[in-house]
Short mmCIF file of C-alpha atoms in Angstrom, two decimals:
data_model
loop_
_atom_site.label_atom_id
_atom_site.label_comp_id
_atom_site.label_asym_id
_atom_site.label_seq_id
_atom_site.Cartn_x
_atom_site.Cartn_y
_atom_site.Cartn_z
CA MET T 25 -58.39 -22.09 -23.06
CA ASN T 26 -55.58 -21.49 -25.55
CA ALA T 27 -52.23 -20.22 -24.39
CA PRO T 28 -51.41 -16.58 -25.18
CA MET T 29 -48.59 -15.78 -27.56
CA SER T 30 -45.02 -15.67 -26.27
CA LYS T 31 -41.82 -15.21 -28.29
CA LEU T 32 -39.89 -17.41 -25.87
CA GLU T 33 -42.59 -20.09 -25.98
CA ASN T 34 -42.33 -20.07 -29.77
CA ARG T 35 -38.58 -20.59 -29.54
CA LEU T 36 -39.11 -23.37 -27.02
CA PHE T 37 -41.25 -25.17 -29.59
CA TYR T 38 -38.42 -25.12 -32.13
CA ALA T 39 -35.93 -26.20 -29.46
CA TYR T 40 -38.31 -29.09 -28.75
CA LEU T 41 -38.32 -30.05 -32.45
CA LEU T 42 -34.53 -29.84 -32.53
CA LEU T 43 -34.39 -32.25 -29.58
CA LEU T 44 -36.52 -34.78 -31.45
CA MET T 45 -34.13 -34.62 -34.40
CA TRP T 46 -31.06 -34.92 -32.15
CA LEU T 47 -32.12 -37.92 -30.08
CA PRO T 48 -31.69 -40.65 -32.75
CA LEU T 49 -28.28 -39.36 -33.86
CA PRO T 50 -25.93 -40.39 -31.01
CA MET T 51 -26.66 -44.13 -31.19
CA GLY T 52 -30.30 -43.61 -30.33
CA SER T 53 -29.12 -41.65 -27.24
CA ASN T 54 -28.43 -45.04 -25.68
CA ARG T 55 -25.27 -43.89 -23.91
CA VAL T 56 -24.92 -42.32 -20.47
CA TRP T 57 -23.59 -39.03 -21.85
CA ALA T 58 -26.36 -38.86 -24.47
CA GLU T 59 -29.02 -39.58 -21.85
CA MET T 60 -27.56 -36.76 -19.76
CA ILE T 61 -27.84 -34.33 -22.68
CA PHE T 62 -31.44 -35.42 -23.21
CA GLU T 63 -32.39 -34.95 -19.55
CA ILE T 64 -30.70 -31.54 -19.28
CA TRP T 65 -32.34 -30.41 -22.54
CA VAL T 66 -35.80 -31.43 -21.31
CA ALA T 67 -35.20 -29.83 -17.91
CA LEU T 68 -34.26 -26.51 -19.53
CA LEU T 69 -37.32 -26.58 -21.78
CA CYS T 70 -39.52 -27.27 -18.76
CA LEU T 71 -37.99 -24.57 -16.57
CA LEU T 72 -38.24 -21.94 -19.30
CA TRP T 73 -41.87 -22.85 -19.98
CA LEU T 74 -42.64 -22.64 -16.25
CA LYS T 75 -40.98 -19.21 -16.17
CA GLU T 76 -43.34 -18.04 -18.93
CA PHE T 77 -46.25 -19.60 -17.07
CA TYR T 78 -45.27 -17.77 -13.87
CA PHE T 79 -45.35 -14.43 -15.69
CA ASN T 80 -48.70 -15.28 -17.34
CA ARG T 81 -47.23 -15.36 -20.84
CA VAL T 82 -48.49 -18.90 -21.44
CA ALA T 83 -51.33 -20.94 -19.97
CA LEU T 84 -52.49 -24.54 -19.72
CA ASN T 85 -54.41 -25.40 -22.88
CA LYS T 86 -57.40 -27.59 -23.59
CA VAL T 87 -55.30 -30.52 -24.80
CA PHE T 88 -53.26 -30.57 -21.59
CA SER T 89 -56.38 -30.34 -19.40
CA SER T 90 -58.17 -33.10 -21.31
CA ALA T 91 -55.25 -35.46 -20.71
CA SER T 92 -55.28 -34.83 -16.96
CA PHE T 93 -56.10 -38.46 -16.14
CA VAL T 94 -53.11 -39.89 -17.98
CA LEU T 95 -50.87 -37.12 -16.60
CA TRP T 96 -51.87 -38.05 -13.05
CA VAL T 97 -51.15 -41.71 -13.82
CA LEU T 98 -47.68 -40.69 -15.00
CA VAL T 99 -47.16 -38.71 -11.79
CA VAL T 100 -48.15 -41.79 -9.79
CA TRP T 101 -45.66 -43.78 -11.90
CA LEU T 102 -42.84 -41.38 -10.96
CA VAL T 103 -43.79 -41.58 -7.28
CA TYR T 104 -43.91 -45.37 -7.55
CA VAL T 105 -40.38 -45.59 -9.01
CA LEU T 106 -39.16 -43.19 -6.31
CA PHE T 107 -40.81 -45.45 -3.73
CA GLN T 108 -38.40 -48.21 -4.80
CA LEU T 109 -35.56 -46.00 -3.49
CA ILE T 110 -36.94 -45.24 -0.02
CA PRO T 111 -35.31 -47.25 2.83
CA LEU T 112 -37.93 -49.44 4.50
CA PRO T 113 -37.89 -51.81 7.51
CA VAL T 114 -37.33 -55.51 6.92
CA SER T 115 -40.88 -56.46 7.94
CA PHE T 116 -42.42 -54.21 5.28
CA ARG T 117 -39.99 -55.33 2.58
CA GLN T 118 -40.63 -58.97 3.51
CA PHE T 119 -44.28 -58.44 2.58
CA LEU T 120 -43.69 -56.55 -0.70
CA SER T 121 -40.49 -58.15 -1.99
CA PRO T 122 -39.11 -61.10 -0.01
CA GLU T 123 -36.34 -61.74 -2.53
CA SER T 124 -34.91 -58.24 -2.08
CA VAL T 125 -34.62 -58.97 1.66
CA VAL T 126 -32.62 -62.10 0.84
CA MET T 127 -30.36 -60.15 -1.51
CA TYR T 128 -29.62 -57.45 1.10
CA GLN T 129 -29.04 -60.04 3.81
CA GLN T 130 -26.51 -61.79 1.59
CA ALA T 131 -24.79 -58.41 1.17
CA GLY T 132 -24.66 -58.02 4.97
CA ASN T 133 -27.54 -55.55 5.33
CA ALA T 134 -30.35 -56.96 7.49
CA ASP T 135 -31.71 -53.57 8.56
CA TRP T 136 -33.46 -50.79 6.68
CA ALA T 137 -32.96 -50.85 2.90
CA PRO T 138 -34.82 -49.85 -0.28
CA LEU T 139 -36.92 -52.23 -2.34
CA SER T 140 -34.60 -51.81 -5.32
CA VAL T 141 -31.60 -54.10 -5.15
CA LEU T 142 -29.64 -51.56 -7.25
CA PRO T 143 -30.60 -48.10 -5.92
CA TYR T 144 -28.15 -46.13 -8.07
CA GLU T 145 -29.43 -47.72 -11.31
CA THR T 146 -33.01 -47.12 -10.20
CA PHE T 147 -32.23 -43.47 -9.52
CA LEU T 148 -30.91 -43.10 -13.08
CA PHE T 149 -34.02 -44.92 -14.29
CA TRP T 150 -36.18 -42.44 -12.36
CA LEU T 151 -34.37 -39.45 -13.89
CA LYS T 152 -34.95 -40.85 -17.37
CA SER T 153 -38.61 -41.58 -16.56
CA MET T 154 -39.01 -38.02 -15.32
CA ALA T 155 -37.62 -36.72 -18.62
CA TYR T 156 -40.08 -38.90 -20.58
CA VAL T 157 -43.05 -37.67 -18.56
CA VAL T 158 -42.03 -34.01 -18.82
CA LEU T 159 -41.52 -34.35 -22.56
CA PHE T 160 -44.99 -35.91 -22.89
CA ALA T 161 -46.44 -32.91 -21.04
CA LEU T 162 -44.42 -30.45 -23.15
CA THR T 163 -45.77 -32.06 -26.30
CA LEU T 164 -49.33 -31.42 -25.11
CA LEU T 165 -48.46 -27.81 -24.20
CA LEU T 166 -46.29 -26.76 -27.12
CA VAL T 167 -48.11 -28.46 -30.00
CA ASN T 168 -51.10 -26.13 -29.61
CA SER T 169 -52.08 -25.42 -33.23
CA LYS T 170 -52.53 -27.28 -36.49
CA TYR T 171 -49.50 -25.47 -37.88
CA ARG T 172 -47.34 -26.82 -35.06
CA LEU T 173 -48.82 -30.30 -35.42
CA VAL T 174 -47.79 -30.31 -39.09
CA MET T 175 -44.34 -29.02 -38.12
CA LEU T 176 -44.00 -31.83 -35.57
CA GLY T 177 -45.05 -34.41 -38.16
CA TYR T 178 -42.60 -33.21 -40.80
CA THR T 179 -39.77 -32.93 -38.24
CA LEU T 180 -40.19 -36.60 -37.34
CA VAL T 181 -40.48 -37.63 -40.98
CA LEU T 182 -37.37 -35.68 -42.04
CA SER T 183 -35.43 -37.18 -39.13
CA ALA T 184 -36.50 -40.69 -40.16
CA VAL T 185 -35.72 -40.02 -43.83
CA PHE T 186 -32.19 -38.99 -42.85
CA GLN T 187 -31.82 -42.19 -40.81
CA ALA T 188 -33.22 -44.22 -43.71
CA PHE T 189 -30.99 -42.62 -46.35
CA TYR T 190 -27.87 -42.77 -44.19
CA GLY T 191 -28.48 -46.37 -43.14
CA SER T 192 -29.26 -47.51 -46.69
CA PHE T 193 -26.26 -45.69 -48.16
CA MET T 194 -23.86 -47.17 -45.59
CA THR T 195 -25.18 -50.66 -46.22
CA LEU T 196 -25.31 -50.52 -50.03
CA SER T 197 -21.94 -48.72 -50.33
CA GLY T 198 -20.12 -50.97 -47.88
CA LEU T 199 -18.73 -48.02 -45.87
CA GLU T 200 -20.50 -49.22 -42.69
CA TYR T 201 -20.16 -46.20 -40.40
CA GLY T 202 -22.54 -45.41 -37.55
CA PHE T 203 -22.36 -42.22 -35.51
CA PHE T 204 -18.86 -41.02 -36.57
CA ILE T 205 -17.34 -44.43 -35.82
CA LYS T 206 -16.90 -47.65 -37.74
CA LYS T 207 -19.76 -50.07 -37.05
CA PHE T 208 -18.83 -52.84 -34.64
CA ALA T 209 -22.05 -54.82 -35.07
CA TYR T 210 -24.67 -55.60 -37.71
CA GLU T 211 -22.45 -55.03 -40.73
CA GLY T 212 -24.42 -55.66 -43.91
CA PHE T 213 -27.63 -54.40 -42.31
CA ALA T 214 -29.08 -50.90 -42.22
CA THR T 215 -28.70 -49.38 -38.75
CA GLY T 216 -28.57 -45.64 -39.43
CA THR T 217 -26.88 -43.97 -36.49
CA PHE T 218 -28.37 -46.58 -34.13
CA VAL T 219 -26.26 -49.53 -33.00
CA ASN T 220 -28.93 -52.21 -33.40
CA ARG T 221 -30.81 -52.71 -36.69
CA ASN T 222 -33.98 -53.57 -34.76
CA HIS T 223 -33.95 -50.16 -33.09
CA LEU T 224 -33.70 -48.38 -36.45
CA ALA T 225 -36.62 -50.56 -37.58
CA GLY T 226 -38.60 -49.59 -34.47
CA TYR T 227 -37.95 -45.90 -35.11
CA LEU T 228 -38.89 -46.15 -38.79
CA GLU T 229 -42.10 -48.08 -38.20
CA MET T 230 -43.37 -45.44 -35.76
CA VAL T 231 -42.42 -42.44 -37.91
CA SER T 232 -43.70 -44.11 -41.09
CA ALA T 233 -47.11 -43.97 -39.41
CA VAL T 234 -46.71 -40.19 -39.14
CA GLY T 235 -45.87 -40.00 -42.85
CA ILE T 236 -48.99 -41.99 -43.71
CA GLY T 237 -51.06 -39.76 -41.43
CA LEU T 238 -49.77 -36.65 -43.20
CA LEU T 239 -50.47 -38.30 -46.55
CA MET T 240 -54.06 -38.97 -45.47
CA ALA T 241 -54.39 -35.34 -44.43
CA THR T 242 -53.13 -33.98 -47.75
CA SER T 243 -56.13 -33.45 -50.00
CA ALA T 244 -55.32 -33.23 -53.68
CA THR T 245 -57.76 -31.26 -55.78
CA LYS T 246 -58.33 -33.03 -59.07
CA ASP T 247 -59.54 -31.75 -62.39
CA HIS T 248 -62.12 -34.38 -63.28
CA GLY T 249 -62.11 -33.69 -67.02
CA SER T 250 -61.52 -36.53 -69.46
CA THR T 251 -59.43 -34.76 -72.10
CA TRP T 252 -55.66 -35.18 -72.45
CA ARG T 253 -55.18 -31.62 -71.20
CA HIS T 254 -57.01 -32.43 -67.99
CA ARG T 255 -54.93 -35.57 -67.52
CA ILE T 256 -51.65 -33.74 -68.08
CA ARG T 257 -52.78 -31.09 -65.60
CA ASN T 258 -53.52 -33.78 -63.02
CA VAL T 259 -50.11 -35.40 -63.52
CA LEU T 260 -48.32 -32.05 -63.18
CA HIS T 261 -50.34 -31.26 -60.08
CA LEU T 262 -49.32 -34.59 -58.53
CA MET T 263 -45.64 -34.06 -59.41
CA LEU T 264 -45.65 -30.67 -57.68
CA SER T 265 -47.78 -31.70 -54.71
CA GLN T 266 -46.88 -32.59 -51.14
CA LYS T 267 -48.32 -36.05 -51.74
CA LEU T 268 -45.56 -37.07 -54.13
CA LEU T 269 -42.86 -35.77 -51.77
CA LEU T 270 -44.39 -37.63 -48.84
CA ARG T 271 -44.77 -40.77 -50.95
CA LEU T 272 -41.08 -40.66 -51.91
CA MET T 273 -40.06 -40.18 -48.28
CA LEU T 274 -42.22 -43.12 -47.22
CA ALA T 275 -40.63 -45.24 -49.94
CA MET T 276 -37.18 -44.30 -48.62
CA MET T 277 -38.19 -45.36 -45.12
CA VAL T 278 -39.58 -48.68 -46.36
CA ILE T 279 -36.36 -49.37 -48.29
CA ALA T 280 -34.35 -48.86 -45.10
CA LEU T 281 -36.84 -50.93 -43.11
CA VAL T 282 -36.35 -53.83 -45.53
CA LEU T 283 -32.57 -53.38 -45.42
CA THR T 284 -32.56 -53.73 -41.64
CA ARG T 285 -33.76 -57.33 -42.21
CA SER T 286 -35.59 -56.94 -38.92
CA ARG T 287 -38.24 -59.65 -38.89
CA MET T 288 -40.51 -58.20 -36.24
CA GLY T 289 -39.80 -54.62 -37.35
CA ASN T 290 -41.21 -55.33 -40.81
CA THR T 291 -43.96 -57.55 -39.40
CA GLY T 292 -44.95 -54.80 -36.96
CA PHE T 293 -45.01 -52.18 -39.71
CA PHE T 294 -47.22 -54.05 -42.16
CA THR T 295 -49.41 -55.60 -39.45
CA SER T 296 -50.04 -52.22 -37.80
CA MET T 297 -50.79 -50.59 -41.15
CA MET T 298 -53.36 -53.25 -42.00
CA ILE T 299 -55.01 -53.17 -38.55
CA ALA T 300 -55.08 -49.35 -38.42
CA GLY T 301 -56.39 -49.31 -42.00
CA LEU T 302 -59.20 -51.72 -41.15
CA ILE T 303 -60.11 -49.66 -38.09
CA THR T 304 -60.21 -46.51 -40.24
CA LEU T 305 -62.38 -48.13 -42.89
CA ALA T 306 -64.77 -49.43 -40.21
CA VAL T 307 -65.04 -45.90 -38.78
CA PHE T 308 -65.69 -44.39 -42.21
CA ARG T 309 -68.37 -46.95 -43.02
CA SER T 310 -70.15 -46.47 -39.69
CA GLN T 311 -70.15 -42.71 -40.15
CA SER T 312 -71.36 -42.93 -43.73
CA SER T 313 -74.40 -44.90 -42.59
CA SER T 314 -74.97 -42.68 -39.56
CA PHE T 315 -74.52 -39.22 -41.04
CA GLY T 316 -75.54 -39.70 -44.65
CA GLN T 317 -73.90 -37.17 -46.95
CA MET T 318 -71.40 -35.95 -44.35
CA PHE T 319 -69.04 -38.77 -45.25
CA LYS T 320 -69.21 -39.62 -48.92
CA ARG T 321 -68.18 -42.86 -50.50
CA ASN T 322 -65.17 -41.28 -52.21
CA GLU T 323 -63.53 -40.68 -48.80
CA THR T 324 -63.77 -44.38 -47.97
CA ARG T 325 -62.61 -45.27 -51.47
CA SER T 326 -59.57 -42.96 -51.24
CA ALA T 327 -58.61 -44.51 -47.87
CA VAL T 328 -58.83 -48.02 -49.38
CA ILE T 329 -56.71 -47.00 -52.37
CA LEU T 330 -54.09 -45.38 -50.14
CA ILE T 331 -53.68 -48.37 -47.80
CA VAL T 332 -53.67 -50.92 -50.64
CA SER T 333 -51.19 -48.87 -52.69
CA LEU T 334 -48.87 -48.57 -49.70
CA LEU T 335 -48.94 -52.32 -49.14
CA VAL T 336 -48.53 -53.24 -52.81
CA ILE T 337 -45.95 -50.64 -53.82
CA ASP T 338 -43.86 -50.88 -50.67
CA LEU T 339 -43.87 -54.63 -50.25
CA PHE T 340 -43.85 -55.95 -53.82
CA ILE T 341 -42.14 -53.21 -55.82
CA VAL T 342 -39.79 -51.29 -53.54
CA GLY T 343 -39.02 -54.36 -51.42
CA ALA T 344 -38.25 -56.50 -54.46
CA TRP T 345 -35.42 -54.18 -55.45
CA PHE T 346 -33.86 -54.05 -52.01
CA GLY T 347 -33.90 -57.62 -50.78
CA VAL T 348 -37.37 -58.43 -49.46
CA ASP T 349 -36.56 -62.03 -50.42
CA LYS T 350 -33.72 -62.07 -47.87
CA LEU T 351 -36.06 -60.71 -45.21
CA ALA T 352 -38.62 -63.39 -46.10
CA ASP T 353 -35.89 -66.01 -45.80
CA ARG T 354 -35.02 -64.79 -42.29
CA ILE T 355 -38.68 -64.96 -41.27
CA GLU T 356 -39.06 -68.42 -42.82
CA HIS T 357 -36.09 -69.76 -40.86
CA SER T 358 -37.31 -68.32 -37.55
CA SER T 359 -37.84 -71.12 -35.09
CA LEU T 360 -37.38 -72.02 -31.47
CA GLU T 361 -34.23 -73.86 -32.46
CA ASN T 362 -32.66 -70.98 -34.39
CA ASP T 363 -33.63 -68.44 -31.71
CA ALA T 364 -32.86 -70.68 -28.75
CA GLY T 365 -30.70 -68.04 -27.08
CA ARG T 366 -33.48 -65.47 -26.96
CA VAL T 367 -36.01 -68.05 -25.81
CA GLU T 368 -33.75 -69.14 -22.95
CA VAL T 369 -33.20 -65.50 -21.93
CA SER T 370 -36.97 -65.04 -21.81
CA ILE T 371 -37.40 -68.18 -19.69
CA ASN T 372 -34.69 -67.01 -17.31
CA THR T 373 -36.31 -63.58 -17.10
CA LEU T 374 -39.61 -65.24 -16.20
CA ASN T 375 -37.83 -66.85 -13.25
CA LEU T 376 -36.59 -63.38 -12.26
CA VAL T 377 -40.14 -62.01 -12.49
CA ARG T 378 -41.44 -64.80 -10.25
CA ASP T 379 -39.02 -63.70 -7.53
CA TYR T 380 -40.05 -60.01 -7.83
CA PRO T 381 -43.70 -60.17 -8.97
CA ILE T 382 -45.22 -57.13 -7.25
CA ILE T 383 -42.64 -54.35 -7.04
CA GLY T 384 -39.85 -55.65 -9.25
CA ALA T 385 -36.12 -55.78 -8.60
CA GLY T 386 -35.72 -52.06 -9.25
CA GLY T 387 -35.94 -49.89 -12.36
CA GLY T 388 -32.93 -50.10 -14.68
CA GLY T 389 -31.31 -53.02 -12.88
CA PHE T 390 -31.94 -55.88 -15.30
CA HIS T 391 -28.39 -55.97 -16.70
CA VAL T 392 -27.03 -56.76 -13.22
CA VAL T 393 -29.84 -58.78 -11.62
CA TYR T 394 -30.19 -61.08 -14.63
CA GLY T 395 -26.70 -62.50 -14.06
CA ARG T 396 -28.05 -64.49 -11.10
CA TYR T 397 -30.65 -66.18 -13.32
CA ARG T 398 -28.61 -66.75 -16.44
CA GLY T 399 -28.42 -70.45 -17.28
CA ASP T 400 -25.31 -72.39 -18.23
CA GLY T 401 -26.36 -72.38 -21.87
CA ILE T 402 -26.08 -68.58 -22.10
CA ALA T 403 -22.49 -67.53 -22.61
CA GLN T 404 -23.27 -64.10 -24.06
CA TYR T 405 -23.76 -61.06 -21.84
CA TYR T 406 -27.32 -59.70 -22.01
CA ASP T 407 -27.94 -56.17 -20.80
CA HIS T 408 -31.57 -56.37 -21.95
CA ALA T 409 -34.17 -59.10 -22.09
CA HIS T 410 -34.98 -58.69 -25.82
CA GLU T 411 -38.60 -58.34 -24.77
CA ASP T 412 -39.81 -55.04 -23.34
CA TYR T 413 -42.71 -56.52 -21.39
CA LEU T 414 -40.60 -59.05 -19.50
CA GLU T 415 -37.85 -56.54 -18.79
CA LEU T 416 -40.31 -53.98 -17.46
CA MET T 417 -41.96 -56.66 -15.31
CA SER T 418 -38.58 -57.60 -13.85
CA ASP T 419 -37.73 -53.94 -13.18
CA VAL T 420 -40.99 -52.52 -11.84
CA GLY T 421 -43.22 -55.53 -11.19
CA GLY T 422 -46.91 -55.97 -11.83
CA VAL T 423 -47.83 -52.63 -10.22
CA GLY T 424 -45.45 -50.65 -12.42
CA ILE T 425 -46.35 -52.29 -15.71
CA SER T 426 -50.06 -51.87 -14.90
CA LEU T 427 -49.55 -48.11 -14.54
CA LEU T 428 -47.70 -47.95 -17.86
CA GLY T 429 -50.36 -50.10 -19.51
CA LEU T 430 -53.03 -47.68 -18.29
CA VAL T 431 -51.16 -44.78 -19.93
CA VAL T 432 -50.89 -46.61 -23.26
CA LEU T 433 -54.50 -47.84 -23.27
CA SER T 434 -55.90 -44.40 -22.33
CA SER T 435 -53.90 -42.70 -25.08
CA PHE T 436 -54.83 -45.37 -27.63
CA TRP T 437 -58.49 -44.90 -26.73
CA ALA T 438 -58.09 -41.11 -27.16
CA ALA T 439 -56.68 -41.69 -30.67
CA LEU T 440 -59.59 -44.02 -31.52
CA ARG T 441 -62.09 -41.40 -30.34
CA ALA T 442 -60.29 -38.74 -32.39
CA LEU T 443 -60.50 -40.92 -35.51
CA TYR T 444 -64.26 -41.31 -34.95
CA ARG T 445 -65.19 -37.79 -33.82
CA ARG T 446 -62.97 -35.38 -35.72
CA ARG T 447 -63.90 -34.12 -39.19
CA ASP T 448 -60.63 -32.32 -39.88
CA ARG T 449 -58.38 -34.25 -42.31
CA LEU T 450 -55.16 -33.42 -40.46
CA LEU T 451 -56.49 -34.42 -37.05
CA ARG T 452 -57.92 -37.63 -38.46
CA GLY T 453 -54.65 -38.42 -40.20
CA MET T 454 -52.63 -37.86 -37.03
CA ALA T 455 -55.09 -39.98 -35.03
CA PHE T 456 -54.43 -42.75 -37.56
CA ALA T 457 -50.68 -42.21 -37.09
CA SER T 458 -50.98 -42.54 -33.32
CA ILE T 459 -53.00 -45.75 -33.63
CA MET T 460 -50.66 -47.33 -36.18
CA ALA T 461 -47.46 -46.35 -34.34
CA THR T 462 -48.81 -47.70 -31.04
CA ILE T 463 -49.77 -51.05 -32.57
CA ALA T 464 -46.44 -51.31 -34.39
CA ILE T 465 -44.23 -50.76 -31.36
CA LEU T 466 -46.39 -52.96 -29.12
CA VAL T 467 -46.04 -55.80 -31.62
CA HIS T 468 -42.30 -55.24 -32.02
CA SER T 469 -41.79 -55.07 -28.24
CA THR T 470 -42.74 -58.74 -27.90
CA VAL T 471 -39.28 -59.74 -29.19
CA ASP T 472 -37.12 -56.62 -28.79
CA PHE T 473 -36.24 -53.81 -26.40
CA ASN T 474 -37.05 -50.66 -28.39
CA LEU T 475 -38.56 -48.95 -25.36
CA GLN T 476 -35.22 -49.19 -23.53
CA ILE T 477 -33.67 -46.91 -26.21
CA PRO T 478 -34.29 -43.23 -25.35
CA ALA T 479 -34.82 -42.07 -28.96
CA ASN T 480 -37.51 -44.72 -29.52
CA ALA T 481 -39.09 -44.31 -26.09
CA VAL T 482 -39.38 -40.55 -26.65
CA THR T 483 -40.89 -41.07 -30.11
CA PHE T 484 -43.41 -43.45 -28.59
CA MET T 485 -44.34 -40.90 -25.90
CA VAL T 486 -44.80 -38.27 -28.62
CA MET T 487 -47.06 -40.62 -30.59
CA LEU T 488 -49.17 -41.23 -27.47
CA ALA T 489 -49.43 -37.47 -26.94
CA ILE T 490 -50.49 -37.00 -30.59
CA GLY T 491 -53.56 -39.11 -29.85
CA TRP T 492 -54.66 -36.56 -27.22
CA ILE T 493 -53.78 -33.65 -29.50
CA ALA T 494 -55.81 -35.10 -32.37
CA LEU T 495 -58.79 -35.51 -30.05
CA ASN T 496 -58.80 -32.09 -28.41
CA LEU T 497 -56.94 -29.59 -30.60
CA ASP T 498 -59.06 -26.70 -31.84
CA SER T 499 -59.48 -27.23 -35.59
CA GLU T 500 -61.32 -23.98 -36.36
CA SER T 501 -59.83 -21.54 -38.85
CA LYS T 502 -59.91 -18.54 -36.51
CA LYS T 503 -56.25 -19.19 -35.66
CA ARG T 504 -54.97 -17.86 -39.01
CA VAL T 505 -53.68 -14.63 -37.53
CA ARG T 506 -51.83 -16.54 -34.85
CA VAL T 507 -50.20 -18.83 -37.42
CA LYS T 508 -49.00 -15.82 -39.41
CA ARG T 509 -47.49 -14.34 -36.27
CA GLU T 510 -45.71 -17.62 -35.51
CA LEU T 511 -44.29 -17.72 -39.04
CA ALA T 512 -43.11 -14.13 -38.77
CA GLN T 513 -41.18 -14.69 -35.53
#
């Protein structure tokens, strides 16, 4: 069932888009005050939508209902994190987390206490998790038409293009400003308004997938004549088409991605594009053999040309002008010896995980708990583990990371089903975007902490939601009147 029209609900959608554009600006929202703005913004959007729901001006749609399993898993996740904050007797804690009992006893508390060794940090972690879950649900509810899905895609792309242009300009000009302040780290590298170049790379690799998805969805009508007039007409059509604009924006993002010199950011981008491309080609081939004329060879051929052109043009032409050789040099000199600091942090974090294997030390507490496990060879302060999986394991244990893994796998499977089942170009393109973005950030997370940055975590949640939207959104043309009404408001 599709939600009825509501003027306020329409405004909520644009407020939602504005939030997505705002989040990367204040240092990726990786500051307490920026996280507070994010959480208040999401809470207001949720409360206003619930008000409309109470007065029967909106309703739960098909996309939201179809994702009920993953929504329930996310609810269980929130309850689980809250469980870390509930005071429990020593005997129960001794069974679930013996190390936390030792920590509280050393602090002089041998009685009832929570499982988290840092309850205040875990409470902040829970608030942020709540905002992520609510935003995921709002994405399913508000992006309820193809028009809105396109708007969402272009909002993310325009936000990333701004980050790419700003980051590239600051690096190439030597001005080196971040978010209204002089950069204090990563001078000479593109960071946009993020602090860390790897986080800009993580943001760009996810949103680049959206740009490619939109490019796949944009069908260009060609005049197949062989005369010079036909060829000129085709060239003019390309120059005035959305495809050229999207291609230029993708090139801008790739330039900035190269200028970040992020090894795993660039590796994640190109690896995810190749894997997602191979998956798409396999789907097209299987459907061509199964359904005959429904999927013609030119669709498979156009997909091959698009993926190959993106790889060749971006890597060998655009990258050659903006220092891909320097990036290759960084990758070539990657070794256990050169990255000994990160390796030792990972080893120390593994020791932390062994002490809190089931429940974890408490969400958001890594930057404090890690100090007890830091070896003598680590002089630098680490507030993150530089590996999302290890940090999440140390925070929420095996139970928590299993719940999160279930959310990601379910959403990835929804995107794969959408790529196979849907016949609509837009929905197929956005399914591709969800698949590519998921692979990219999962690869990048093996050596970085993108998912600890609110702007990137939110973008990832949106990309997971897009998989469900691509699978279940109504693609029929009977919504034209509704789209016109949305445009008129």
